[in-house]
Amino acid sequence: MCKIETRKREADAYWRWPEYHGIVPGRDWKDADILTGGIDVGSVSSKAVIMTDGEVYSWGILRTGSNSADSAKKVLDWTLEGTGLKPEKIASIVGTGYGRVNVPMANKAITEIACHAKGANHIWGPTVRTILDVGGQDVKAISCDETGRVTSFLMNDKCAAGTGRGMEVFADLLKIPIEEVGEVSLTVDEEPEPVSSTCVVFAKSEAVGLLYAGWSKEKVLAAYMRAMAIRMCELVKRIGVKKDFVITGGQSKNVGIVTRIESILGVKRLPVADWKETGLDPMAAGAIGAALFAEALYSKSLKQ
Amino acid sequence: MIIHYGYTNGSGEYYISIDTEKCNGCGKCIENCPQQALELGYVIVDLEEKLVATVSEKYRREIKYTCSPCKPENGKAPCVLVCDKDAISCTWRARRGNMTT
């Protein structure tokens, strides 16, 4: 079992998901030829991964603060905590995500699209063709080939509909801890009609109206998740759903969203059952890809 | 790699798609865009950076309004017509009926 540490949350902050970091057992950075890092500063969460010869050694996830550079530093420190490894020892670091241009310790910045495809290819293997990444403030649909190279993609960052941040807003409104919203939404006897608004702000006021009308929290949550899942599926359908299909980002852990996406698309996503043991965390797919790019760039620089 | 710039919202779907393999960065589409919505930008292909046509960052979230004067629903916007590499295409579908949010 991997050593995972989680930070506690304040009692009434339902939206605050737990921050954690872990070290993969059986690997020692002292034995590694090449140490590389990937830092993915997202709009809501920051992820870092340290790799020893192209395999995940340790990883960490924190909430992004108001400053990208600070968040990058904090998440790297959080990922190195307990390893005895100093940041100077890392041969190459690639920054990615929304705040990628503000990762001071990065040797290079690469778009999160390329990193997600690379990361998904590493996590699930060469059969992955379609990736749905549900981030904190945007949703991306990516097609890739057997090497993890992007063949087409599209991104919706126009609004928060169907994103992690929208889910946080609903967790708070309904006073249900964010890690439980998925399970809770699946307890309804019958799937309700989706809320008609896809905009988070309108959906929130619509939800308040439904609660007043006597709907249970579970039913409101189910109606919201249904609408969000439909929205995400529209994006994936645009690039075409080819098997194997995977979901990355924070919402890959939301069983309520995942189940609904699978039923709408008629395709099961490939799960990652043992990410806590292997460090192949779908939420850190971008950071994993970034660390792989860092390794490729470093190896290339050695040859030149 | 085909990059779809644009979005789907309650009113329909609006995308300008650029194939970075076909695009050679000649810039003809940029010169011929009446809205000045296109520019050259770097994308990463196999660890190398390639200069290709992109939709300017500031127009990506309002593409429905920026590009509508060119009537992209006919598939014959100036950027599409001028490209001899067939690297640009557009998808423009307004949704009927449900026009809320």
XYZ file of C-alpha atoms in Angstrom:
405
model
C 0.000 0.000 0.000
C 1.237 3.402 -0.934
C 1.825 6.008 1.704
C -0.851 8.616 1.149
C -1.330 11.564 3.436
C -4.451 13.632 3.343
C -5.143 17.013 4.870
C -8.262 17.464 6.987
C -10.920 19.925 6.008
C -12.919 22.372 8.096
C -16.277 20.990 9.210
C -18.600 23.135 7.090
C -16.570 23.637 3.926
C -18.418 21.035 1.853
C -16.762 22.066 -1.410
C -13.212 21.634 -0.110
C -11.875 18.395 -1.500
C -9.000 16.788 0.401
C -5.440 17.554 -0.653
C -3.066 14.588 -0.698
C 0.338 13.322 -1.676
C 1.879 9.875 -1.941
C 5.073 7.949 -2.594
C 4.978 4.775 -4.686
C 6.465 1.855 -2.722
C 9.443 -0.082 -4.029
C 11.012 2.831 -5.876
C 13.967 4.863 -4.638
C 15.084 8.078 -6.263
C 18.668 7.308 -5.261
C 18.720 4.362 -7.692
C 17.398 6.394 -10.605
C 19.455 7.499 -13.600
C 17.089 10.281 -14.581
C 14.857 12.260 -12.231
C 12.222 14.426 -13.888
C 9.222 16.413 -12.758
C 5.899 17.581 -14.134
C 3.920 20.436 -12.623
C 0.362 21.053 -13.751
C -1.009 24.306 -12.358
C -4.727 24.140 -13.025
C -7.338 26.757 -12.296
C -8.607 24.905 -9.221
C -5.952 22.300 -8.348
C -2.188 22.058 -8.782
C -0.597 18.689 -9.412
C 3.046 17.638 -9.350
C 4.669 14.328 -10.254
C 8.273 13.197 -9.749
C 9.454 10.402 -12.012
C 12.394 8.048 -11.676
C 13.418 6.817 -15.135
C 9.971 7.425 -16.527
C 7.923 5.847 -13.729
C 5.898 7.730 -11.115
C 7.855 7.991 -7.878
C 5.788 10.494 -5.930
C 2.853 12.801 -6.629
C 0.840 15.468 -4.874
C -2.322 17.489 -5.334
C -3.100 20.866 -3.739
C -5.615 23.639 -4.280
C -4.283 26.402 -6.530
C -3.833 29.722 -4.763
C -4.142 33.186 -6.247
C -0.568 33.060 -7.552
C 0.534 30.418 -10.082
C 4.233 30.634 -9.209
C 3.515 30.129 -5.494
C 1.158 27.241 -6.186
C 3.779 25.562 -8.374
C 6.378 25.842 -5.623
C 4.012 24.642 -2.910
C 2.845 21.611 -4.838
C 6.427 20.633 -5.703
C 7.416 20.898 -2.015
C 4.322 18.885 -1.062
C 5.298 16.169 -3.556
C 8.901 16.063 -2.283
C 7.859 15.974 1.385
C 9.135 12.859 3.116
C 11.298 11.788 0.153
C 14.535 13.485 1.215
C 14.878 14.609 -2.385
C 15.988 18.186 -3.092
C 14.471 20.063 -6.052
C 17.985 20.772 -7.457
C 18.449 17.037 -8.065
C 15.627 16.983 -10.608
C 17.211 17.042 -14.063
C 14.313 18.567 -15.925
C 10.862 19.937 -15.106
C 8.020 20.692 -17.504
C 5.210 23.053 -16.529
C 1.702 22.638 -17.905
C -1.887 23.697 -17.291
C -3.636 27.018 -17.128
C -0.768 28.604 -15.146
C 2.074 26.890 -17.068
C 3.845 30.084 -18.127
C 4.225 30.973 -14.444
C 6.049 27.872 -13.231
C 9.432 29.369 -12.257
C 11.335 26.077 -11.847
C 10.190 24.678 -15.198
C 12.679 24.224 -18.046
C 9.830 24.349 -20.525
C 6.080 24.907 -20.721
C 3.944 22.514 -22.793
C 0.179 22.773 -23.341
C -1.997 20.618 -21.122
C -3.602 19.023 -24.186
C -0.336 17.364 -25.232
C 0.450 16.469 -21.599
C -2.948 14.890 -20.946
C -2.697 12.678 -24.018
C 0.831 11.620 -23.080
C -0.219 11.015 -19.467
C -3.290 8.989 -20.434
C -1.142 6.879 -22.761
C 1.180 6.160 -19.818
C -1.631 5.413 -17.338
C -3.817 3.189 -19.531
C -1.463 2.139 -22.312
C -1.475 2.465 -26.112
C -5.131 1.471 -26.631
C -6.440 4.850 -25.407
C -8.020 6.833 -28.266
C -10.420 9.271 -26.608
C -9.802 11.321 -23.480
C -12.323 13.471 -21.681
C -10.585 15.749 -19.235
C -12.902 17.467 -16.796
C -10.931 20.134 -15.057
C -11.743 22.803 -12.541
C -12.773 25.418 -15.051
C -12.749 23.793 -18.428
C -13.587 20.591 -20.220
C -11.371 19.121 -22.929
C -12.017 16.332 -25.388
C -8.893 14.835 -26.949
C -8.298 12.143 -29.594
C -4.885 10.531 -29.670
C -2.993 7.757 -31.446
C -1.221 4.722 -29.961
C 1.847 6.779 -29.062
C -0.153 9.358 -27.087
C 0.146 11.936 -29.838
C -2.860 14.269 -30.126
C -4.811 13.868 -33.380
C -7.616 16.311 -32.600
C -8.956 18.212 -29.649
C -11.360 20.813 -28.479
C -11.714 22.683 -25.269
C -14.605 24.454 -23.641
C -13.292 27.105 -21.295
C -16.020 29.574 -22.094
C -18.053 28.803 -19.016
C -17.987 26.716 -15.851
C -20.831 24.393 -16.900
C -19.823 20.796 -16.396
C -16.621 21.511 -14.545
C -15.189 20.737 -11.139
C -15.815 24.262 -9.926
C -19.517 23.936 -10.776
C -19.610 20.744 -8.717
C -18.021 22.550 -5.773
C -20.755 25.199 -5.956
C -23.408 22.473 -5.795
C -21.729 20.601 -2.944
C -21.827 23.812 -0.942
C -25.405 24.645 -1.866
C -26.685 21.200 -0.892
C -24.323 20.788 2.086
C -22.972 17.444 0.885
C -19.196 16.842 1.031
C -17.751 17.002 -2.496
C -16.310 13.463 -2.340
C -19.807 12.114 -1.673
C -21.897 13.994 -4.251
C -21.393 11.283 -6.865
C -22.624 8.434 -4.649
C -25.488 10.535 -3.299
C -26.686 11.472 -6.800
C -26.955 7.772 -7.672
C -29.306 6.988 -4.774
C -32.357 8.324 -6.657
C -34.926 5.670 -7.616
C -35.431 7.159 -11.015
C -33.249 9.556 -12.982
C -35.020 12.969 -13.003
C -35.180 15.312 -16.009
C -31.908 17.244 -16.258
C -31.991 20.862 -15.092
C -32.716 23.036 -18.125
C -29.930 25.546 -17.535
C -26.424 24.548 -18.408
C -24.979 27.748 -16.962
C -23.807 27.122 -13.379
C -25.199 30.422 -12.128
C -28.649 29.774 -13.622
C -28.532 26.099 -12.653
C -27.880 27.105 -9.067
C -30.949 29.325 -8.917
C -32.970 26.639 -10.694
C -31.810 24.143 -8.043
C -32.878 26.465 -5.237
C -36.315 26.632 -6.873
C -36.504 22.832 -7.083
C -35.572 22.483 -3.409
C -38.396 24.898 -2.513
C -40.726 22.890 -4.691
C -40.001 19.918 -2.431
C -37.392 18.013 -4.445
C -34.941 16.020 -2.345
C -31.255 16.986 -2.364
C -30.455 13.707 -4.099
C -32.932 14.372 -6.865
C -31.661 17.940 -7.409
C -28.103 16.671 -7.527
C -29.055 13.941 -9.997
C -30.806 16.497 -12.233
C -27.762 18.755 -12.164
C -25.284 15.979 -12.852
C -27.402 14.694 -15.708
C -27.333 18.141 -17.356
C -23.573 18.445 -16.843
C -22.918 14.957 -18.200
C -24.971 15.734 -21.331
C -22.898 18.858 -21.779
C -19.594 17.018 -21.479
C -20.778 14.331 -23.890
C -21.580 16.954 -26.545
C -17.896 17.840 -26.563
C -16.723 14.248 -26.849
C -19.205 13.490 -29.620
C -17.776 16.406 -31.608
C -14.365 14.700 -31.865
C -15.915 11.211 -32.057
C -15.880 8.562 -29.327
C -13.415 5.832 -30.162
C -12.448 3.064 -27.777
C -10.623 2.968 -25.451
C -12.286 5.858 -23.734
C -10.892 7.369 -20.520
C -11.751 10.235 -18.191
C -9.091 12.347 -16.501
C -9.180 15.333 -14.157
C -10.869 15.743 -10.810
C -14.294 14.659 -12.056
C -12.912 11.246 -13.031
C -13.390 10.526 -9.320
C -17.039 11.586 -9.369
C -18.963 8.340 -9.834
C -22.191 10.289 -10.444
C -20.737 12.027 -13.480
C -18.804 9.017 -14.761
C -21.840 6.691 -14.619
C -24.019 9.196 -16.472
C -21.397 9.852 -19.155
C -21.080 6.110 -19.727
C -24.832 5.716 -20.080
C -25.191 8.692 -22.468
C -22.275 7.705 -24.709
C -22.976 3.985 -24.431
C -19.280 3.381 -23.779
C -17.560 2.336 -20.569
C -14.475 4.235 -19.586
C -11.358 2.315 -18.629
C -11.072 2.529 -14.848
C -7.880 2.783 -12.776
C -8.482 0.582 -9.811
C -5.088 0.705 -8.164
C -3.956 4.321 -8.609
C -3.230 4.583 -4.896
C -0.613 1.818 -5.224
C 0.894 2.818 -8.555
C 0.625 6.593 -8.442
C -1.169 6.476 -11.817
C -3.738 8.970 -10.598
C -6.112 10.098 -13.401
C -6.359 13.484 -11.697
C -2.597 13.887 -12.217
C -2.602 12.772 -15.889
C -1.405 16.204 -17.063
C 1.472 16.260 -14.576
C 2.408 12.671 -15.496
C 2.525 13.666 -19.172
C 4.588 16.744 -18.301
C 7.123 14.631 -16.380
C 7.349 12.255 -19.378
C 7.966 15.187 -21.721
C 10.637 16.424 -19.296
C 12.314 13.034 -19.549
C 12.108 12.969 -23.353
C 13.498 16.513 -23.617
C 16.308 15.768 -21.186
C 17.296 12.518 -22.934
C 17.249 14.362 -26.245
C 19.503 17.118 -24.850
C 22.014 14.481 -23.671
C 22.282 13.089 -27.187
C 22.967 16.471 -28.754
C -3.506 17.362 -35.152
C -6.837 19.063 -35.719
C -7.515 21.876 -33.274
C -11.152 22.861 -32.909
C -11.451 26.453 -31.771
C -14.876 27.447 -30.532
C -17.616 26.021 -28.378
C -21.018 24.431 -28.103
C -23.540 26.262 -25.992
C -27.314 26.438 -25.621
C -27.647 28.327 -28.898
C -25.683 25.928 -31.087
C -22.196 24.833 -32.072
C -19.507 27.077 -33.499
C -16.063 25.828 -34.474
C -13.185 26.881 -36.695
C -10.949 23.815 -37.084
C -7.325 23.972 -38.158
C -5.299 20.939 -39.201
C -1.762 21.612 -37.992
C -0.359 18.885 -40.241
C -1.760 20.460 -43.403
C -1.138 24.087 -42.375
C 2.254 25.380 -43.488
C 1.953 28.761 -41.790
C 1.759 30.684 -45.083
C -0.542 33.261 -43.493
C -2.980 33.709 -46.414
C -5.963 33.067 -44.155
C -4.710 35.705 -41.750
C -4.424 38.323 -44.517
C -7.891 37.446 -45.779
C -9.731 37.402 -42.461
C -11.957 40.510 -42.399
C -12.352 40.151 -38.624
C -8.616 39.849 -37.907
C -9.455 36.851 -35.770
C -6.530 34.686 -36.907
C -2.832 34.850 -36.130
C 0.269 32.651 -36.338
C 1.098 30.703 -33.210
C 3.296 27.837 -32.080
C 1.963 24.365 -31.440
C 4.017 21.419 -30.260
C 4.218 18.493 -32.685
C 6.562 15.658 -31.635
C 8.548 17.823 -29.230
C 9.152 20.412 -31.964
C 7.386 23.740 -32.183
C 5.613 24.470 -35.448
C 4.298 27.857 -36.536
C 0.714 27.542 -37.788
C -2.486 29.562 -38.100
C -4.520 29.803 -34.883
C -7.636 31.646 -33.770
C -6.480 34.537 -31.578
C -6.897 33.855 -27.901
C -9.167 36.854 -27.338
C -11.693 35.707 -29.960
C -11.920 32.050 -28.982
C -14.723 32.525 -26.506
C -16.802 34.809 -28.718
C -16.254 33.110 -32.041
C -19.991 32.943 -32.717
C -20.129 36.730 -32.928
C -16.640 37.356 -34.337
C -17.013 34.984 -37.273
C -20.721 35.327 -38.074
C -20.247 38.206 -40.624
C -18.432 35.701 -42.882
C -21.438 33.369 -42.872
C -19.480 30.256 -41.877
C -22.695 28.193 -41.938
C -22.215 27.968 -45.731
C -18.745 26.521 -45.147
C -17.339 29.209 -47.450
C -15.718 31.742 -45.135
C -12.752 33.609 -46.724
C -10.228 31.760 -44.523
C -11.534 28.403 -45.761
C -11.660 29.451 -49.428
C -8.185 30.984 -49.510
C -6.406 27.992 -47.982
C -4.924 25.875 -50.782
C -3.776 23.260 -48.262
C -7.355 22.590 -47.190
C -6.290 23.091 -43.586
C -9.225 25.175 -42.311
C -12.841 24.175 -41.975
C -15.799 25.441 -40.035
C -18.808 23.923 -38.320
C -21.665 26.298 -37.692
C -24.987 24.992 -36.468
C -27.510 27.148 -34.669
C -29.847 25.123 -32.529
C -33.535 25.608 -33.223
C -36.159 25.993 -30.566
C -34.380 25.813 -27.250
C -32.609 29.148 -27.176
C -32.331 29.582 -23.418
C -28.964 30.374 -21.824
